[in-house]
Coordinates of C-alpha atoms in Angstrom, one line a residue:
F1 CA 15.5 39.2 -21.2
V2 CA 18.1 41.0 -19.0
G3 CA 21.0 39.1 -17.7
G4 CA 20.1 36.0 -20.1
A5 CA 23.6 35.5 -21.2
A6 CA 25.1 36.1 -17.8
A7 CA 22.5 33.4 -16.4
A8 CA 22.9 31.1 -18.4
S9 CA 26.9 30.8 -18.1
A10 CA 26.4 30.8 -14.4
M11 CA 24.3 27.8 -14.7
R12 CA 26.7 25.8 -16.7
S13 CA 29.5 26.2 -14.3
S14 CA 27.1 25.2 -11.2
S15 CA 27.6 21.7 -9.9
L16 CA 24.2 21.0 -11.0
F17 CA 25.7 20.6 -14.4
K18 CA 28.7 18.8 -13.5
Y19 CA 27.3 15.8 -12.2
K20 CA 27.5 12.8 -14.3
P21 CA 25.5 9.4 -13.6
D22 CA 27.7 6.0 -13.4
R23 CA 27.8 4.3 -16.4
I24 CA 26.5 1.4 -14.5
W25 CA 24.1 2.4 -11.5
K26 CA 25.1 1.5 -8.3
F27 CA 23.2 1.5 -5.0
R28 CA 24.2 3.7 -2.1
P29 CA 22.5 3.3 1.3
Q30 CA 20.3 6.6 2.1
R31 CA 20.1 7.8 5.4
G32 CA 17.2 9.6 7.4
T33 CA 14.1 8.1 8.5
W34 CA 12.6 7.0 5.0
G35 CA 16.0 5.9 3.7
A36 CA 15.6 2.5 4.5
V37 CA 12.5 2.3 2.5
N38 CA 14.1 2.4 -1.0
R39 CA 16.0 -0.5 -2.5
P40 CA 16.5 -1.7 -5.9
T41 CA 15.4 -5.2 -5.1
A42 CA 11.8 -6.0 -4.2
G43 CA 10.7 -9.0 -2.1
P44 CA 10.5 -9.6 1.9
R45 CA 13.2 -8.4 4.5
S46 CA 12.1 -10.0 7.3
T47 CA 10.2 -13.1 8.1
T48 CA 6.8 -12.4 9.8
T49 CA 3.6 -13.6 9.3
L50 CA 0.4 -11.5 9.4
P51 CA -2.2 -11.5 12.4
R52 CA -5.6 -13.0 11.6
G53 CA -8.7 -11.7 13.3
Q54 CA -11.8 -13.8 13.8
H55 CA -13.7 -12.0 10.8
N56 CA -13.5 -12.7 7.1
I57 CA -12.2 -9.3 6.2
Q58 CA -8.7 -8.6 7.1
L59 CA -7.1 -5.2 6.8
Y60 CA -3.8 -4.4 7.0
S61 CA -3.1 -0.5 6.7
L62 CA -2.1 2.8 8.5
G63 CA -3.6 6.2 9.3
T64 CA -2.8 7.5 5.7
P65 CA -4.7 8.9 3.3
N66 CA -4.7 5.7 1.2
G67 CA -5.4 3.5 4.1
M68 CA -8.1 5.9 5.7
K69 CA -10.1 6.0 2.2
V70 CA -10.7 2.1 2.8
T71 CA -11.2 2.4 6.5
C72 CA -14.0 4.5 6.1
L73 CA -15.7 2.8 3.2
L74 CA -15.5 -0.1 5.3
E75 CA -17.0 1.5 8.3
E76 CA -19.4 3.0 6.3
L77 CA -20.3 -0.6 5.0
C78 CA -20.5 -1.8 8.4
L79 CA -23.4 0.7 9.5
Q80 CA -25.2 0.2 6.2
Y81 CA -25.0 -3.5 5.8
G82 CA -23.3 -5.2 9.2
I83 CA -20.2 -6.3 7.7
E84 CA -17.4 -6.7 10.1
Y85 CA -13.8 -6.5 9.5
D86 CA -10.4 -6.7 11.5
A87 CA -8.1 -3.9 11.0
W88 CA -4.0 -4.4 11.8
R89 CA -1.5 -1.6 11.7
I90 CA 1.7 -2.1 9.4
G91 CA 4.2 0.2 10.5
I92 CA 5.8 1.8 7.2
G93 CA 8.4 4.0 8.4
G94 CA 11.5 4.5 10.5
K95 CA 12.7 1.0 11.6
E96 CA 9.7 -0.7 11.5
L97 CA 9.4 -1.4 8.0
Q98 CA 6.5 -4.1 8.1
Q99 CA 5.4 -3.6 4.8
F100 CA 8.8 -5.7 3.8
S101 CA 7.7 -8.7 6.2
T102 CA 7.1 -12.0 4.4
G103 CA 3.4 -12.0 5.4
F104 CA 2.7 -8.7 3.9
V105 CA 4.7 -9.2 0.8
E106 CA 2.3 -12.4 0.2
A107 CA -0.6 -10.0 0.7
N108 CA 0.6 -7.4 -1.4
P109 CA 4.0 -8.0 -3.7
N110 CA 4.4 -4.2 -4.3
S111 CA 5.0 -3.6 -0.3
K112 CA 2.3 -0.8 -0.1
I113 CA -0.4 -0.4 2.1
P114 CA -3.4 -0.7 2.4
A115 CA -3.8 -4.5 1.6
L116 CA -6.9 -6.4 2.1
L117 CA -7.3 -10.6 2.5
L118 CA -10.7 -11.5 2.3
Y119 CA -11.6 -15.3 3.7
Q120 CA -14.8 -16.6 2.0
N121 CA -15.7 -19.2 4.7
G122 CA -13.8 -17.8 7.6
Q123 CA -11.4 -21.1 7.6
D124 CA -7.6 -20.5 8.1
V125 CA -6.8 -23.6 5.6
E126 CA -8.4 -21.6 2.6
E127 CA -6.3 -19.5 0.5
P128 CA -8.1 -15.6 1.0
T129 CA -8.5 -13.6 -1.9
R130 CA -5.9 -10.5 -1.9
I131 CA -6.9 -7.4 -2.9
F132 CA -4.5 -4.4 -3.1
E133 CA -4.5 -0.5 -4.1
S134 CA -6.9 1.6 -2.4
A135 CA -9.2 2.3 -5.4
A136 CA -9.2 -1.5 -6.2
I137 CA -10.0 -2.5 -2.9
M138 CA -12.8 -0.1 -2.5
M139 CA -14.3 -1.1 -5.8
Y140 CA -14.0 -4.6 -4.7
L141 CA -15.6 -4.2 -1.5
C142 CA -18.3 -2.4 -3.2
E143 CA -19.5 -4.7 -6.1
I144 CA -19.3 -7.8 -3.4
Y145 CA -21.2 -5.9 -0.4
D146 CA -22.9 -2.9 -1.8
T147 CA -26.0 -4.9 -3.1
D148 CA -28.3 -1.4 -2.8
G149 CA -25.5 0.6 -5.1
I150 CA -25.0 3.3 -2.4
F151 CA -21.6 3.7 -2.3
L152 CA -20.6 2.6 -5.9
P153 CA -23.8 3.2 -8.4
P154 CA -24.5 -0.1 -11.1
V155 CA -22.7 0.4 -14.7
G156 CA -24.7 2.5 -16.8
D157 CA -26.5 4.5 -13.7
P158 CA -26.4 8.3 -14.5

C-alpha cells in the first residue's frame, strides 16, 4: 500500500516501541478514582464485618450490571415463591473500596461484587454458604428455590 515503508519507519521510532518493561516487575501506585482498586496482592485491606439482616439470604452488591442481575432474580423469586432477602450496598470505587474489607473478602476471596451468604436456619453461629460470581449465584438460587423450573428449566428440558 502507499506509504507503507514510511509508516512502518515512523512507528518504529515512536515512543510506543521505546518502552521496555522492567526485568522484575515493580508496583507503581496508580492515580485516579479507580487507581486504588488494582494492586499486585490479594486479600483484605481494612477490618470491617459485613452487616447481617433478619433473613436467611444476605446479598452484598451494588447497582452494576452483575449486581442487578442477581437482584432482579431475587425479586422475581420473591414474587413467585415468597423468598425474602436482605440486600447491602458494597461501595467499590473511589475511597470506599468496601470489597477489600475483611468481612467481604471472607464472603468472596476475589473481592468482586456480588456475593451472597445463605444461612440455612437463620442462626448467627452457623457458617453460611458463600456464593459469588453472578451466574453462580443465579444458578444456585434457581436450583434451590425455583421448584417449578420457571427461571431455570430442568436439565434435558428442550
